[in-house]
C-alpha positions as a printed Julia matrix, in Angstrom:
341×3 Matrix{Float64}:
 37.55  -20.35   -4.61
 39.65  -17.19   -4.88
 40.13  -17.8    -8.6
 36.4   -18.4    -9.01
 35.78  -14.96   -7.52
 38.36  -13.4    -9.82
 36.89  -14.89  -12.99
 33.3   -14.12  -11.95
 34.27  -10.53  -11.17
 35.61  -10.27  -14.7
 32.34  -11.7   -16.03
 30.43   -9.02  -14.09
 32.69   -6.33  -15.58
 31.93   -7.64  -19.07
 28.18   -7.72  -18.38
 28.29   -4.02  -17.52
 29.12   -3.16  -21.14
 25.55   -4.13  -22.01
 23.96   -1.5   -19.74
 21.34    0.49  -21.58
 21.47   -1.77  -24.63
 19.88   -5.14  -23.76
 16.59   -4.39  -21.96
 14.21   -6.13  -21.45
 16.86   -8.84  -21.28
 19.33   -8.94  -18.38
 22.96   -7.91  -18.65
 25.13  -11.04  -18.76
 28.88  -11.6   -18.94
 30.77  -14.83  -19.6
 34.41  -15.93  -19.16
 35.85  -19.27  -20.32
 38.92  -20.61  -18.52
 41.26  -23.46  -19.5
 44.03  -24.47  -17.08
 43.83  -21.12  -15.23
 44.02  -19.11  -18.43
 41.18  -17.09  -19.93
 40.62  -18.38  -23.46
 37.28  -16.71  -24.19
 35.16  -13.74  -23.12
 31.8   -12.33  -24.14
 28.77  -10.37  -23.03
 25.22   -9.76  -24.2
 25.71   -6.72  -26.42
 22.27   -5.89  -27.76
 18.68   -7.08  -27.31
 17.79   -9.68  -29.91
 21.43  -10.46  -30.67
 23.71  -13.28  -29.44
 23.89  -13.94  -25.69
 27.04  -13.77  -23.57
 27.79  -17.49  -23.75
 27.57  -17.51  -27.55
 29.92  -14.54  -27.87
 32.39  -16.06  -25.39
 32.44  -19.43  -27.16
 32.86  -17.74  -30.55
 35.92  -15.9   -29.19
 37.76  -19.14  -28.32
 40.52  -19.72  -30.86
 40.82  -23.46  -30.22
 37.33  -24.96  -29.67
 38.88  -28.33  -28.78
 39.81  -26.85  -25.39
 36.17  -26.3   -24.41
 35.75  -29.9   -23.24
 38.31  -29.24  -20.49
 37.24  -25.69  -19.72
 35.19  -23.97  -17.01
 32.58  -21.43  -18.05
 31.83  -18.54  -15.68
 28.52  -16.79  -16.34
 26.76  -14.11  -14.3
 23.24  -15.5   -14.81
 21.84  -18.98  -15.28
 22.08  -19.91  -18.98
 18.72  -19.62  -20.75
 16.77  -22.79  -21.48
 14.14  -21.58  -23.94
 13.92  -20.55  -27.57
 13.38  -16.78  -27.71
 15.07  -14.48  -30.19
 18.1   -16.79  -29.89
 18.52  -20.55  -29.18
 19.01  -21.79  -25.58
 22.5   -21.16  -24.22
 22.26  -24.17  -21.88
 21.91  -26.43  -24.92
 24.9   -24.78  -26.58
 27.09  -25.48  -23.54
 25.96  -29.11  -23.61
 26.7   -29.3   -27.33
 30.23  -27.97  -26.74
 30.67  -30.5   -23.88
 32.2   -27.99  -21.48
 33.6   -29.47  -18.28
 32.08  -27.16  -15.68
 29.77  -24.14  -15.45
 29.99  -21.65  -12.57
 26.9   -19.44  -12.21
 26.52  -16.29  -10.13
 22.74  -16.33   -9.71
 19.56  -18.14  -10.76
 17.31  -16.65  -13.42
 13.9   -16.1   -11.82
 12.22  -15.78  -15.22
  9.67  -18.66  -15.26
 10.91  -19.57  -18.77
 14.29  -20.41  -17.23
 13.92  -20.76  -13.43
 16.34  -23.66  -12.85
 15.71  -25.33  -16.2
 19.08  -24.18  -17.57
 20.91  -25.71  -14.62
 18.86  -28.89  -14.95
 19.84  -29.25  -18.63
 23.51  -28.87  -17.74
 23.42  -31.37  -14.87
 21.47  -33.95  -16.85
 24.21  -33.77  -19.49
 26.83  -34.61  -16.86
 28.29  -31.1   -16.64
 29.47  -30.03  -13.2
 27.55  -26.94  -12.01
 28.39  -24.52   -9.2
 26.1   -21.64   -8.21
 26.1   -18.62   -5.92
 29.53  -17.17   -6.74
 29.18  -13.37   -6.29
 25.4   -13.86   -6.29
 24.64  -10.62   -4.4
 26.67   -8.53   -6.84
 25.01  -10.23   -9.82
 21.51   -9.55   -8.48
 22.36   -5.91   -7.77
 23.74   -5.49  -11.28
 20.5    -6.82  -12.75
 18.13   -5.3   -10.17
 16.02   -3.82  -12.99
 15.55   -7.24  -14.61
 14.76   -8.96  -11.32
 12.29   -6.23  -10.3
 10.5    -6.59  -13.62
 10.27  -10.37  -13.26
  9.6   -10.67   -9.53
  7.65   -7.48   -8.74
  5.92   -7.29  -12.14
  6.71   -3.61  -12.53
  9.61   -1.47  -13.74
 12.49   -0.53  -11.46
 11.62    3.01  -10.33
 14.26    5.71   -9.84
 13.14    9.03   -8.36
 15.34   11.98   -9.27
 15.2    15.61   -8.33
 17.4    18.63   -7.76
 16.85   20.94   -4.82
 18.35   24.14   -3.5
 20.29   24.34   -0.26
 17.13   25.67    1.41
 14.98   22.76    0.14
 13.1    23.96   -2.96
 12.77   22.28   -6.37
 11.38   25.38   -8.11
 10.46   28.98   -7.49
  6.87   29.98   -6.73
  6.26   30.57  -10.46
  7.45   26.96  -11.06
 10.69   28.06  -12.78
 13.72   25.97  -11.8
 16.57   26.42  -14.32
 19.27   25.81  -13.37
 19.58   24.48   -9.82
 22.59   22.22  -10.36
 25.89   22.61  -12.21
 26.76   21.38  -15.71
 28.56   18.26  -14.42
 25.49   17.14  -12.47
 23.27   17.73  -15.5
 25.6    15.68  -17.7
 25.41   12.82  -15.2
 21.62   12.91  -15.48
 21.92   12.5   -19.27
 24.16    9.47  -18.72
 21.44    8.0   -16.5
 18.81    8.64  -19.15
 20.84    6.62  -21.65
 20.92    3.69  -19.2
 17.19    3.46  -18.44
 14.18    2.48  -20.55
 11.88    5.41  -19.78
 11.63    8.83  -18.16
  8.47   10.37  -16.69
  7.35   13.87  -15.71
  4.12   15.41  -14.5
  1.98   18.1   -16.12
  3.53   21.11  -14.35
  7.09   20.09  -15.17
  6.13   19.65  -18.82
  4.28   22.98  -18.89
  6.77   25.23  -17.11
 10.12   23.62  -18.02
  9.2    22.37  -21.52
 11.86   19.61  -21.25
 13.01   17.53  -24.24
 13.86   14.58  -21.91
 16.41   13.24  -24.37
 20.11   12.39  -24.26
 21.98   15.48  -25.43
 25.04   15.6   -23.18
 25.9    11.89  -23.44
 26.24    9.16  -26.04
 23.41    6.63  -26.0
 19.79    5.97  -26.82
 16.96    8.28  -25.85
 14.59    6.81  -23.28
 10.86    6.47  -23.87
  9.33    9.77  -22.73
  6.23    9.73  -20.51
  4.1    12.65  -19.37
  1.08   12.52  -17.06
 -1.67   14.91  -18.19
 -5.03   13.63  -16.93
 -7.28   16.15  -18.68
 -5.05   16.73  -21.71
 -4.47   20.38  -20.84
 -0.91   20.67  -22.15
 -0.33   22.53  -25.44
  0.8    20.59  -28.51
  3.69   23.01  -28.95
  5.69   21.41  -26.13
  8.9    19.53  -26.98
  7.4    16.36  -25.49
  4.85   16.31  -28.32
  7.3    16.89  -31.19
  7.33   13.15  -32.11
 11.14   13.23  -32.22
 11.27   10.46  -29.6
  8.65    7.78  -28.76
  6.4     9.32  -26.11
  3.44    8.21  -23.99
  0.9    10.63  -22.52
 -1.06    9.05  -19.67
 -4.51   10.62  -19.37
 -8.17    9.94  -18.53
 -9.65   11.22  -21.81
 -8.6     9.11  -24.79
 -6.36    6.46  -26.33
 -4.85    7.49  -29.64
 -1.71    6.92  -31.68
 -0.18    9.89  -33.5
  3.13    8.89  -35.1
  5.55    8.18  -32.24
  3.22    9.91  -29.75
  0.72    7.66  -27.98
 -2.09    8.82  -25.73
 -2.92    6.08  -23.22
 -6.19    6.35  -21.34
 -6.14    5.12  -17.74
 -9.63    4.85  -16.31
 -8.29    5.0   -12.76
 -6.67    8.38  -13.29
 -3.52    9.25  -11.41
 -2.74    5.89   -9.76
  0.93    4.96   -9.63
  0.3     1.22   -9.67
 -1.79    1.43  -12.83
  0.83    3.46  -14.68
  3.53    0.96  -13.66
  1.3    -1.95  -14.64
  0.86   -0.45  -18.11
  4.63    0.03  -18.47
  5.23   -3.55  -17.31
  2.92   -4.83  -20.06
  5.14   -2.98  -22.52
  8.27   -4.64  -21.09
  9.62   -1.35  -19.77
 12.27   -2.5   -17.32
 13.1     0.82  -15.65
 11.81    4.37  -15.39
 13.24    7.61  -14.01
 10.7     9.94  -12.39
 12.14   13.43  -12.95
  9.41   15.55  -11.4
  7.71   17.59  -10.43
  7.22   17.57   -6.72
  3.6    16.37   -6.91
  4.44   13.35   -9.06
  7.49   12.48   -6.96
  5.42   12.64   -3.76
  2.79   10.35   -5.32
  5.47    7.73   -5.95
  6.93    8.15   -2.47
  3.5     7.73   -0.9
  2.75    4.65   -3.0
  6.0     3.03   -1.86
  6.34    1.71   -5.41
  9.86    3.04   -5.88
 13.32    1.54   -5.53
 15.87    4.32   -5.53
 15.98    8.11   -5.08
 18.8    10.27   -6.44
 18.73   13.76   -4.97
 21.01   16.63   -5.98
 21.42   19.51   -3.54
 23.07   22.68   -4.83
 24.56   25.63   -2.98
 21.91   27.92   -4.51
 19.02   29.25   -2.42
 15.56   30.4    -3.56
 14.26   31.68   -0.21
 10.77   30.42   -1.07
  9.12   28.23   -3.7
  7.93   24.66   -4.31
  9.15   22.43   -1.49
 11.28   19.39   -2.31
 10.02   15.91   -1.37
 11.45   14.31    1.76
 12.97   10.82    1.26
 11.7     8.52    4.03
 14.83    6.37    4.24
 18.42    6.98    5.4
 21.05    8.04    2.89
 22.83    5.07    1.26
 25.57    7.02   -0.5
 26.82   10.61   -0.75
 28.81   11.93   -3.73
 30.25   15.42   -4.15
 30.01   16.84   -7.7
 31.88   20.14   -7.54
 29.61   22.42   -5.47
 26.64   20.0    -5.7
 25.96   17.05   -3.39
 24.3    13.89   -4.72
 22.59   11.7    -2.12
 21.29    8.27   -3.05
 18.52    6.51   -1.13
 17.29    2.92   -1.44
 13.79    1.85   -0.55
 13.85   -1.06    1.87
């Protein structure tokens, strides 16, 4: 059992290399072991490309060893034809001896079918090895499948005296450069990023990845009455952008206006993003939008930076309703992470 944990931990480490690159698919890692030696490794590298099991099998120098090998995979092998053939069928074709799986795939297209294919072929199957860790790693995927909405991360920066902006809505810069770089890393890891009208108007953010290497997230702004000027960076069509509003639906290059008849309802915005297979979204402000998400209880995680700066007065920061899960010091800033339970 100890060796099973070791090999599965390695598979989880491999899966992590796919973060920010495989959505709406899950991150998956795979390790192939023959007589207590790793003979193959792989992970899902990019959406639409080969899955972890395929890459691991292709890395094995002597395919004849597969029939006596154990395959460790972080998620149940797929059982359906999507952009790639079923991995469960590939493992059967290679006649592997045993498959150890961290967690089931709750996608209805898989949902136990991959395990069934393996067992019916006479392959020994073991499940539940580091299952909790595997589900946490793919919490965005499981939220999308099971909750039918994106995984929602709330993020804001506040002063030591509890303000997210001054009374004139100006807020640059509350945190230090290291904290801001970390936020850009997060942006590269998530599918989308959302701000409200006031944040767009007063901060004029680009909401892209400038201080990190990675893809830009889908930008989203909420502007019910379409009052924001076209001169804002969010409307420059440099990055795919959605503007939720109550006035019109229109496509203008990479800028899409999406009319929501309900107006400013969190559940309807998340439902629309779910339809578009958006697996995760960071809500970056302002205070009004953040409080709407907190009140809806349709959020999963809050990441709150507190700096040593003080404004004395201004726009009050939201108050997370749950205990702190983790505290991280970033030079003179403090990052507190909350999980909605």
